[in-house]
Coordinates of C-alpha atoms and ligand atoms in Angstrom, one line a residue:
M1329 CA 12.4 96.4 61.2
K1330 CA 13.7 93.3 62.6
V1331 CA 12.5 91.0 65.2
I1332 CA 15.5 89.4 66.9
H1333 CA 15.0 86.3 68.8
T1334 CA 17.0 86.5 72.1
Q1335 CA 16.7 84.7 75.8
P1336 CA 16.8 86.2 79.2
I1337 CA 20.2 87.2 80.6
A1338 CA 20.5 86.8 84.2
G1339 CA 21.5 89.7 86.7
Q1340 CA 19.6 92.8 84.8
R1341 CA 18.1 93.9 88.1
P1342 CA 18.9 97.7 88.3
G1343 CA 20.7 98.7 91.5
T1344 CA 20.5 102.1 93.4
S1345 CA 20.6 104.0 90.2
G1346 CA 20.1 102.0 87.2
L1347 CA 21.9 98.8 85.4
R1348 CA 25.7 99.2 86.1
K1349 CA 27.9 96.7 84.7
K1350 CA 31.3 96.4 83.0
V1351 CA 31.6 97.5 79.6
T1352 CA 32.5 94.0 78.5
V1353 CA 29.1 92.8 80.1
F1354 CA 27.3 95.2 78.0
Q1355 CA 29.2 94.1 75.0
Q1356 CA 27.9 90.8 75.0
P1357 CA 25.3 89.9 72.3
H1358 CA 22.0 91.1 73.1
Y1359 CA 22.7 92.4 76.6
L1360 CA 21.9 96.3 76.1
E1361 CA 19.2 95.1 73.5
N1362 CA 17.4 92.9 76.1
F1363 CA 17.4 95.7 78.7
V1364 CA 16.4 98.4 76.3
Q1365 CA 13.5 96.2 75.0
A1366 CA 12.3 95.5 78.6
I1367 CA 12.2 99.2 79.1
F1368 CA 9.7 99.6 76.1
D1369 CA 7.7 96.7 77.2
A1370 CA 7.5 97.8 80.8
V1371 CA 6.5 101.5 79.7
P1372 CA 4.0 101.2 77.1
A1373 CA 3.5 105.0 77.1
L1374 CA 6.6 105.4 75.2
K1375 CA 4.8 104.2 72.0
G1376 CA 3.7 107.3 70.4
G1377 CA 5.6 109.3 73.0
T1378 CA 9.0 111.4 73.3
L1379 CA 12.0 109.9 74.8
V1380 CA 15.0 112.0 75.8
L1381 CA 18.3 110.4 75.3
G1382 CA 21.9 111.1 76.4
G1383 CA 24.8 110.2 78.4
D1384 CA 27.9 111.2 80.2
G1385 CA 30.1 110.3 77.2
R1386 CA 31.9 107.5 78.5
F1387 CA 33.2 104.5 76.4
Y1388 CA 30.1 102.6 74.7
N1389 CA 27.9 105.7 74.8
R1390 CA 27.9 106.4 71.2
V1391 CA 27.3 102.6 70.3
A1392 CA 24.6 102.6 73.0
V1393 CA 22.9 105.6 71.3
Q1394 CA 22.9 104.1 68.1
I1395 CA 21.4 101.0 69.3
I1396 CA 18.6 102.8 71.4
L1397 CA 17.6 105.0 68.6
K1398 CA 17.2 102.0 66.2
M1399 CA 15.2 100.2 68.9
A1400 CA 13.2 103.3 69.9
A1401 CA 12.0 103.7 66.2
A1402 CA 11.3 100.0 66.0
N1403 CA 9.3 100.2 69.2
G1404 CA 7.1 103.0 67.8
V1405 CA 8.4 106.0 69.8
A1406 CA 7.2 109.0 68.1
Q1407 CA 10.4 111.3 68.7
V1408 CA 13.6 111.2 70.5
I1409 CA 15.3 114.4 71.7
L1410 CA 18.9 113.6 71.9
G1411 CA 21.8 115.7 73.3
R1412 CA 24.5 116.3 70.6
G1413 CA 27.3 113.9 70.5
G1414 CA 25.0 111.6 72.7
I1415 CA 25.9 113.9 75.6
L1416 CA 23.7 115.2 78.3
S1417 CA 24.6 115.3 81.9
T1418 CA 22.2 113.5 84.2
P1419 CA 20.7 116.9 85.8
A1420 CA 20.4 118.3 82.1
A1421 CA 18.6 115.2 81.2
S1422 CA 16.2 115.7 83.8
S1423 CA 15.6 119.4 83.0
V1424 CA 15.1 118.4 79.4
I1425 CA 12.4 115.6 80.3
R1426 CA 10.5 118.5 82.1
K1427 CA 11.0 121.2 79.9
Y1428 CA 9.6 119.3 76.9
A1429 CA 7.2 117.3 78.6
A1430 CA 8.7 114.2 77.6
T1431 CA 7.4 110.6 78.3
G1432 CA 10.8 109.8 79.8
G1433 CA 14.3 109.5 79.3
I1434 CA 17.2 107.0 79.1
V1435 CA 20.3 108.2 80.6
L1436 CA 23.6 106.3 79.7
S1437 CA 25.9 106.6 82.6
A1438 CA 27.7 104.7 85.4
S1439 CA 28.1 107.9 87.3
H1440 CA 31.4 108.2 89.3
N1441 CA 32.5 104.7 88.3
P1442 CA 35.6 104.9 86.1
G1443 CA 35.3 104.4 82.5
G1444 CA 36.9 103.2 79.1
A1445 CA 37.0 99.8 77.5
D1446 CA 37.8 98.3 80.9
G1447 CA 35.5 100.4 83.0
D1448 CA 31.7 100.8 83.8
F1449 CA 28.7 101.4 81.6
G1450 CA 25.3 102.0 83.0
I1451 CA 21.7 102.7 81.7
K1452 CA 18.7 103.9 83.6
Y1453 CA 15.1 104.9 82.8
N1454 CA 13.6 108.4 84.0
T1455 CA 10.0 109.0 84.2
D1456 CA 8.1 111.9 83.1
N1457 CA 8.9 114.1 86.1
G1458 CA 12.7 113.9 85.1
G1459 CA 13.6 111.5 88.0
P1460 CA 14.7 108.2 88.3
A1461 CA 12.2 105.6 87.8
A1462 CA 10.6 104.3 91.2
E1463 CA 11.3 100.8 92.4
K1464 CA 7.7 99.6 90.9
I1465 CA 9.1 100.5 87.5
T1466 CA 12.4 99.4 87.7
E1467 CA 11.3 96.0 89.1
A1468 CA 9.1 95.7 86.1
I1469 CA 11.7 96.3 83.7
Y1470 CA 13.5 93.7 85.6
Q1471 CA 10.7 91.2 85.5
H1472 CA 10.6 91.8 81.6
T1473 CA 14.5 91.0 81.2
T1474 CA 13.7 87.6 83.0
R1475 CA 10.9 86.7 80.5
I1476 CA 12.3 88.3 77.2
S1477 CA 12.2 86.3 74.1
Q1478 CA 12.6 89.0 71.4
Y1479 CA 13.5 92.6 70.7
Q1480 CA 12.5 94.8 67.8
I1481 CA 15.1 96.9 66.0
S1482 CA 15.5 99.0 62.9
D1483 CA 17.7 98.3 60.3
A1484 CA 18.1 101.9 59.6
A1485 CA 21.7 103.4 59.1
D1486 CA 23.7 105.1 62.0
L1487 CA 22.8 108.8 62.6
D1488 CA 25.5 111.4 62.7
L1489 CA 25.1 112.2 66.3
D1490 CA 27.4 115.5 66.0
V1491 CA 25.0 117.8 64.0
L1492 CA 22.2 119.9 65.6
G1493 CA 18.7 119.8 63.8
S1494 CA 15.8 117.6 62.8
F1495 CA 16.4 114.1 61.6
S1496 CA 14.4 110.9 61.0
V1497 CA 15.6 107.1 61.9
A1498 CA 13.0 104.8 60.0
G1499 CA 10.4 107.4 60.3
M1500 CA 11.0 108.3 63.9
A1501 CA 11.8 112.1 64.7
V1502 CA 15.0 112.7 66.2
E1503 CA 15.8 116.2 67.5
I1504 CA 19.5 116.8 68.1
I1505 CA 19.8 119.6 70.8
D1506 CA 22.6 121.5 72.2
P1507 CA 23.2 119.6 75.6
V1508 CA 23.9 122.8 77.7
A1509 CA 21.5 125.4 76.3
D1510 CA 18.6 124.4 78.0
Y1511 CA 20.1 123.9 81.3
A1512 CA 22.1 127.1 81.2
V1513 CA 18.6 129.1 80.8
L1514 CA 17.4 127.3 83.8
M1515 CA 20.4 128.1 85.8
Q1516 CA 20.1 131.7 84.7
D1517 CA 16.7 131.7 86.3
L1518 CA 17.8 130.6 89.8
F1519 CA 21.0 132.4 90.5
D1520 CA 22.3 135.9 90.4
F1521 CA 24.6 135.8 87.3
D1522 CA 25.3 139.4 87.8
A1523 CA 26.6 139.2 91.3
I1524 CA 28.9 136.1 90.5
R1525 CA 30.3 138.1 87.6
A1526 CA 31.0 140.8 89.7
W1527 CA 32.9 138.6 92.0
F1528 CA 34.9 137.2 89.4
A1529 CA 35.4 140.6 87.9
A1530 CA 36.9 141.7 91.3
G1531 CA 39.6 139.3 90.8
K1532 CA 38.4 136.1 92.8
R1533 CA 39.4 132.8 91.6
M1534 CA 37.9 129.4 91.1
Q1535 CA 39.1 126.1 90.1
F1536 CA 36.5 123.6 88.6
D1537 CA 38.0 120.2 88.0
A1538 CA 35.4 118.5 85.5
M1539 CA 37.6 115.3 85.8
S1540 CA 37.6 114.8 82.1
A1541 CA 33.9 114.1 82.4
V1542 CA 30.6 115.3 81.4
A1543 CA 30.6 118.6 83.5
G1544 CA 33.3 120.0 81.3
P1545 CA 31.2 121.5 78.6
Y1546 CA 28.5 122.8 81.2
A1547 CA 31.2 124.4 83.4
V1548 CA 32.9 126.0 80.5
E1549 CA 29.9 127.5 78.8
I1550 CA 28.4 128.6 82.1
I1551 CA 31.3 129.6 84.1
E1552 CA 33.9 130.6 81.7
G1553 CA 31.4 131.8 79.3
L1554 CA 28.4 133.3 80.7
L1555 CA 30.0 134.1 84.2
A1556 CA 33.1 135.5 82.5
A1557 CA 35.4 133.5 84.8
P1558 CA 39.0 133.6 83.6
C1559 CA 39.9 130.9 81.0
G1560 CA 41.6 128.0 82.8
T1561 CA 39.0 128.1 85.7
V1562 CA 37.7 124.9 84.4
V1563 CA 40.4 122.1 84.2
N1564 CA 40.0 118.8 82.6
G1565 CA 37.0 120.4 80.8
V1566 CA 37.0 118.0 77.6
P1567 CA 35.0 114.9 78.3
L1568 CA 37.0 111.8 77.3
E1569 CA 35.7 108.2 77.0
D1570 CA 38.1 107.0 79.6
F1571 CA 37.8 110.2 81.8
G1572 CA 41.4 110.6 81.1
G1573 CA 42.1 107.6 83.4
H1574 CA 40.7 109.6 86.1
H1575 CA 38.1 108.0 88.7
P1576 CA 35.7 110.7 88.3
D1577 CA 34.4 110.8 91.8
P1578 CA 34.4 114.2 93.4
N1579 CA 35.9 113.5 96.9
P1580 CA 39.3 114.0 98.7
A1581 CA 40.3 110.5 98.0
H1582 CA 39.6 110.7 94.2
A1583 CA 40.0 114.4 93.4
T1584 CA 43.6 114.7 94.6
A1585 CA 44.9 117.2 92.1
L1586 CA 42.1 119.6 93.2
I1587 CA 42.9 119.0 96.6
A1588 CA 46.5 119.8 96.2
A1589 CA 45.6 123.1 94.1
M1590 CA 43.4 124.3 96.9
S1591 CA 45.9 123.7 99.6
A1592 CA 48.8 125.4 97.7
A1593 CA 50.3 128.7 98.6
N1594 CA 48.6 130.4 95.6
A1595 CA 45.2 128.5 96.0
P1596 CA 42.0 129.9 94.4
D1597 CA 39.3 131.1 96.7
F1598 CA 36.8 128.4 95.8
G1599 CA 37.3 124.9 94.5
A1600 CA 34.9 122.4 93.1
A1601 CA 34.6 119.0 91.3
S1602 CA 32.0 117.0 89.8
D1603 CA 31.5 113.4 88.6
G1604 CA 31.2 111.2 85.6
D1605 CA 27.5 112.4 84.9
A1606 CA 27.9 115.8 86.8
D1607 CA 25.2 115.2 89.3
R1608 CA 27.8 115.0 92.3
N1609 CA 29.8 117.9 93.5
M1610 CA 32.4 118.6 96.0
V1611 CA 33.1 122.1 97.2
L1612 CA 36.3 123.5 99.0
G1613 CA 37.7 126.7 100.3
R1614 CA 41.5 127.7 100.4
N1615 CA 42.8 124.7 102.4
F1616 CA 39.3 123.8 103.7
V1617 CA 37.1 120.8 102.7
V1618 CA 33.3 121.1 103.0
T1619 CA 31.7 117.9 103.9
P1620 CA 28.6 117.1 101.6
S1621 CA 26.2 117.1 104.7
D1622 CA 27.5 120.3 106.0
S1623 CA 27.1 121.9 102.3
L1624 CA 23.3 121.0 102.3
A1625 CA 22.9 122.4 105.8
V1626 CA 24.6 125.6 104.4
L1627 CA 22.5 125.9 101.2
A1628 CA 19.4 125.1 103.3
A1629 CA 20.4 127.9 106.0
N1630 CA 21.4 130.6 103.3
A1631 CA 18.8 130.0 100.5
T1632 CA 16.8 133.0 100.7
L1633 CA 20.1 134.8 99.7
V1634 CA 19.5 133.3 96.3
P1635 CA 16.9 134.4 93.6
G1636 CA 15.4 131.1 92.7
Y1637 CA 15.1 130.4 96.5
R1638 CA 14.0 133.8 97.9
K1639 CA 10.7 132.7 99.0
G1640 CA 12.2 130.2 101.5
L1641 CA 12.1 126.5 101.4
V1642 CA 9.0 124.4 102.0
G1643 CA 11.0 121.6 103.5
V1644 CA 14.2 119.6 103.3
A1645 CA 15.3 115.9 102.9
R1646 CA 18.3 113.9 103.4
S1647 CA 19.1 110.2 103.0
M1648 CA 19.5 108.4 106.4
P1649 CA 23.3 108.1 106.5
T1650 CA 23.8 111.8 105.7
S1651 CA 24.3 113.8 109.0
A1652 CA 22.0 115.7 110.7
A1653 CA 23.3 119.0 110.2
V1654 CA 20.2 119.9 107.8
D1655 CA 17.9 118.8 110.7
A1656 CA 19.2 121.5 112.8
V1657 CA 18.7 123.8 110.1
A1658 CA 15.1 122.7 109.3
K1659 CA 14.4 122.9 113.1
A1660 CA 15.4 126.5 113.3
L1661 CA 13.5 127.4 110.1
G1662 CA 10.5 125.7 111.4
I1663 CA 10.2 123.5 108.3
A1664 CA 9.9 119.7 107.8
C1665 CA 12.8 117.7 107.4
Y1666 CA 12.6 114.1 105.8
E1667 CA 14.9 111.1 106.4
T1668 CA 14.8 108.8 103.4
P1669 CA 16.9 105.7 102.3
T1670 CA 20.1 106.2 100.2
G1671 CA 19.2 106.7 96.5
W1672 CA 18.0 109.9 94.9
K1673 CA 14.7 108.2 93.5
F1674 CA 13.5 108.3 97.4
F1675 CA 13.5 112.3 97.1
G1676 CA 11.3 112.2 93.9
N1677 CA 7.7 111.8 95.6
L1678 CA 8.8 114.6 98.1
L1679 CA 9.7 116.9 95.5
D1680 CA 6.6 116.1 93.3
A1681 CA 4.2 116.5 96.1
G1682 CA 5.7 119.9 97.1
K1683 CA 7.0 118.7 100.5
V1684 CA 10.5 119.7 100.0
T1685 CA 12.6 122.2 98.2
L1686 CA 16.2 121.1 98.8
C1687 CA 17.5 117.6 99.6
G1688 CA 21.1 116.1 99.6
E1689 CA 23.1 113.1 100.4
E1690 CA 26.6 112.3 102.1
S1691 CA 27.6 110.8 98.9
Y1692 CA 28.4 114.3 97.3
G1693 CA 25.0 114.9 96.1
T1694 CA 22.8 118.2 96.6
G1695 CA 19.9 119.3 94.5
S1696 CA 16.6 120.9 94.5
D1697 CA 13.2 121.0 92.9
H1698 CA 14.3 122.6 89.7
V1699 CA 15.0 119.0 88.4
R1700 CA 14.7 115.5 89.6
E1701 CA 18.2 114.6 90.1
K1702 CA 21.0 115.7 92.2
D1703 CA 22.8 118.4 90.3
G1704 CA 26.6 119.0 90.5
V1705 CA 26.9 122.3 88.5
W1706 CA 23.8 123.7 90.4
A1707 CA 25.3 123.1 93.7
V1708 CA 28.4 124.8 92.7
L1709 CA 26.5 127.8 91.4
F1710 CA 24.6 127.9 94.4
W1711 CA 27.8 128.3 96.6
L1712 CA 29.3 130.9 94.0
N1713 CA 26.1 132.9 94.6
L1714 CA 26.6 132.8 98.4
L1715 CA 30.1 133.7 98.0
A1716 CA 29.3 136.6 95.6
V1717 CA 26.7 138.0 97.8
T1718 CA 28.1 137.6 101.2
G1719 CA 31.5 138.5 100.2
K1720 CA 32.7 135.8 102.8
S1721 CA 35.2 133.0 102.3
V1722 CA 33.9 129.3 102.0
E1723 CA 35.7 128.7 105.5
E1724 CA 34.1 131.9 106.9
I1725 CA 30.7 130.6 105.8
I1726 CA 31.3 127.1 107.3
T1727 CA 32.6 128.4 110.6
A1728 CA 29.7 130.7 111.0
H1729 CA 27.4 128.0 110.3
W1730 CA 29.0 125.8 113.1
A1731 CA 28.9 128.6 115.3
R1732 CA 25.3 128.8 114.9
F1733 CA 24.1 125.4 114.6
G1734 CA 27.0 123.4 116.1
R1735 CA 29.0 121.0 114.3
H1736 CA 27.9 117.5 113.1
I1737 CA 31.5 116.0 112.7
Y1738 CA 31.1 113.4 109.9
S1739 CA 33.2 110.7 107.9
R1740 CA 32.4 107.7 105.8
H1741 CA 34.9 104.8 105.6
D1742 CA 34.5 102.3 102.7
F1743 CA 35.7 98.7 102.6
E1744 CA 36.0 98.0 99.0
G1745 CA 36.2 94.8 97.0
I1746 CA 35.0 92.5 99.8
A1747 CA 33.8 89.1 98.6
S1748 CA 29.9 89.5 98.6
E1749 CA 29.2 86.4 100.6
S1750 CA 31.5 87.6 103.5
A1751 CA 29.9 91.2 103.2
E1752 CA 26.3 89.7 103.6
Q1753 CA 27.5 87.6 106.6
L1754 CA 28.9 90.6 108.2
M1755 CA 25.5 92.4 107.7
A1756 CA 23.5 89.5 108.9
A1757 CA 26.0 89.0 112.3
L1758 CA 25.2 92.7 112.9
R1759 CA 21.7 92.5 112.4
S1760 CA 21.2 89.6 114.6
Q1761 CA 23.1 91.7 117.3
L1762 CA 20.6 94.5 117.0
P1763 CA 17.8 93.3 119.6
E1764 CA 20.5 93.1 122.6
L1765 CA 22.3 96.5 121.7
V1766 CA 19.9 98.8 122.9
G1767 CA 20.8 99.9 126.5
Q1768 CA 24.4 98.6 126.4
T1769 CA 27.3 101.1 126.8
L1770 CA 30.0 101.3 124.6
G1771 CA 33.0 103.7 124.8
G1772 CA 31.3 105.5 127.8
Q1773 CA 28.0 106.1 125.7
E1774 CA 24.7 104.2 126.3
I1775 CA 23.0 103.1 122.9
H1776 CA 19.8 104.4 122.4
L1777 CA 18.5 102.8 119.4
A1778 CA 19.9 100.1 117.3
D1779 CA 17.9 98.9 114.1
D1780 CA 17.7 98.3 110.5
F1781 CA 16.2 101.6 108.8
A1782 CA 12.8 101.4 107.0
Y1783 CA 11.1 103.9 105.3
D1784 CA 7.4 104.4 104.6
D1785 CA 7.0 106.9 101.8
P1786 CA 4.7 109.7 103.0
V1787 CA 3.4 110.3 99.4
D1788 CA 2.7 106.9 98.1
G1789 CA 2.8 104.7 101.2
S1790 CA 5.4 102.4 99.8
H1791 CA 7.6 100.5 102.5
S1792 CA 11.3 99.9 101.9
A1793 CA 13.0 97.8 104.5
K1794 CA 16.5 96.9 105.5
Q1795 CA 18.0 100.3 104.3
G1796 CA 21.0 100.3 106.6
V1797 CA 21.9 99.3 110.2
R1798 CA 21.8 102.2 112.6
I1799 CA 23.5 102.5 116.1
I1800 CA 22.6 105.6 117.8
F1801 CA 23.8 106.7 121.1
A1802 CA 22.2 108.6 123.8
N1803 CA 24.4 111.7 122.9
G1804 CA 23.2 111.5 119.2
D1805 CA 26.5 110.1 118.2
R1806 CA 25.8 107.7 115.2
I1807 CA 27.2 104.8 113.5
I1808 CA 25.5 103.3 110.1
Y1809 CA 26.3 100.3 108.1
R1810 CA 25.2 99.6 104.6
L1811 CA 26.3 97.8 101.6
S1812 CA 26.7 100.0 98.6
G1813 CA 24.2 99.3 95.9
T1814 CA 26.1 100.9 93.2
G1815 CA 29.4 98.9 92.7
T1816 CA 30.0 96.4 89.7
A1817 CA 32.6 94.2 91.5
G1818 CA 32.3 92.4 94.8
A1819 CA 30.7 94.4 97.7
T1820 CA 31.6 97.7 99.4
L1821 CA 30.8 98.1 103.0
R1822 CA 30.1 101.7 104.0
V1823 CA 30.6 102.9 107.6
Y1824 CA 29.1 106.2 108.5
L1825 CA 30.2 108.0 111.5
E1826 CA 28.9 111.0 113.2
K1827 CA 29.5 113.1 116.3
Y1828 CA 27.6 116.3 117.3
Q1829 CA 30.0 119.0 118.6
A1830 CA 27.9 122.1 120.1
D1831 CA 31.1 123.7 121.5
V1832 CA 32.3 126.0 119.0
T1833 CA 35.7 126.3 120.4
Q1834 CA 36.4 122.7 119.5
D1835 CA 35.5 123.6 115.7
G1836 CA 38.9 123.1 114.1
V1837 CA 39.2 119.6 115.3
E1838 CA 40.1 117.2 112.6
A1839 CA 37.2 114.7 112.0
Q1840 CA 39.2 111.6 112.3
L1841 CA 40.4 112.5 115.4
A1842 CA 37.3 113.7 116.7
L1843 CA 35.7 110.5 115.6
A1844 CA 38.4 108.2 116.6
G1845 CA 36.5 106.5 119.6
L1846 CA 33.3 105.9 117.3
I1847 CA 35.7 104.3 114.6
D1848 CA 37.0 101.9 117.0
I1849 CA 33.7 101.0 118.1
S1850 CA 32.4 100.7 114.5
R1851 CA 35.1 98.1 113.9
E1852 CA 34.7 96.0 116.8
L1853 CA 31.1 95.9 116.8
A1854 CA 30.8 94.7 113.0
K1855 CA 34.1 92.4 113.4
I1856 CA 35.1 94.2 110.2
T1857 CA 38.7 92.7 110.0
A1858 CA 37.4 89.4 110.8
F1859 CA 34.8 89.2 108.1
T1860 CA 36.8 91.2 105.5
G1861 CA 40.6 90.5 106.3
M1862 CA 40.7 94.4 105.8
A1863 CA 42.2 96.4 108.9
Q1864 CA 41.9 99.9 107.5
P1865 CA 39.1 101.3 104.8
T1866 CA 40.1 101.6 101.4
V1867 CA 38.4 105.1 101.0
V1868 CA 37.9 107.8 103.7
T1869 CA 35.6 110.7 102.9
Ligands
G6P722 C1 24.3 107.2 93.4 C2 22.9 107.5 93.8 C3 22.7 108.3 95.3 C4 23.4 107.2 96.2 C5 25.0 107.1 95.8 C6 25.5 106.1 96.8 O1 25.1 108.5 93.3 O2 22.3 108.2 92.7 O3 21.7 108.7 95.4 O4 23.6 108.1 97.2 O5 25.0 106.5 94.5 O6 25.0 104.8 96.7 P1 25.8 103.4 97.4 O7 24.6 102.6 97.4 O8 26.7 103.0 96.6 O9 26.0 103.9 98.8
ZN723 ZN1 26.6 110.8 89.2

């Protein structure tokens, strides 16, 4: 074992979902090592404990795995459970932590951010519930990075990551597992695989775009293997270090090939995509895109059709910017609906305390209490299960849902690559207007509430302030503004727009048209063009 002297490197505070930086930043001497040592220092239980390790296979994944194995050995970790090839999707890592009662896990991913030598890399710590560490722990890790003076690393040789079995790194046990097997068992517990197999056998077709990211092996083994969907159902199914140049973010702006396939004359019945680490999902019908907020609401409304949720839901949760579509379902079901800040970690306490069964976010994340991460392949299987047992199309399921609950027309406009200072100024100017806004009329609607969202966790009482500016009109229309916490270059302003439409005869209206008035108000109120120089968003979802 070697003790290496180092010094603090600025900027290692984890964001919405771990520490994410350019690969070139991680490649700096001691950068990864400092952060990993800070994890071991902040979580003493790892000494003598079991650590789950894996990532989405992006560039630098294998290098990081070798470093972490050697540092884990030197820091007294008893056992590492590692996905073969250094691969574990984020939800699979969560399920493995839970299944083997590990102390925690290190997940290597920058999620939906592009990969490759010039792309992004990321690392985050998950606790023994399988979920992202709460802010108390990420903050402790950060504090250690600001004081670090040395790290421990073994001088053992590199381990062959591609062979299953039991190994040793400097006396530490390493179990290399099949990254898909445990996860596939869990999915079979939750979903009606026979019904889905029959749906495929009857000639229904699907396209799953794994975007050359980590969902590939999971989708191939489960959908083409266990569910016997025709070969070729999964496209871009081999994970590549640079995701084949794709931007592995499953939304209409980035999954353009899937959108095109689903609007072609011979489109399959069902389309789906997931992101770099397979925790996000987008679902589509023929010529029909489902918004993530609607998807969550549909899963909640139909949960009892699925074996794993047959007993019903105890409650649901959504992030604040996510539309209130699921609120309407919760109301009808007579169950609680929680509104949390953006970031999956906020769902962890609610899930652990048994207060919610399903949760989701507008950012293409949906999940349940089966793990403590959002889960892309799970969401796709949930939809397949619904399609199989109802015999309906995606569009029929959604329009029936709107007819019952009304439609929450929704869109998100992102303004990317803003200078951080300008973005902060924009938000500050917006916040300073808040006290005068209530009672004012804009676009013919009175503003009912104008505040900066704050959250008091009902389980541990922790308080999270400044989680996004909310402008809510008397008719329920909403405009939300917040700065992204996951970018690695400059700032991204996200503007979330929502309008409730009870009148089902209006259901087919295109979202951008229906939201045009709100969009104009959102631009003027925040003086977006003046602060950013941008007249139009860079991404619309
Ligand atoms: C990650 C997190 C999500 C979050 C999303 C967007 O995927 O796991 O919980 O909603 O990023 O975060 P951002 O701060 O970029 O809006
Ligand atoms: Zn992700």
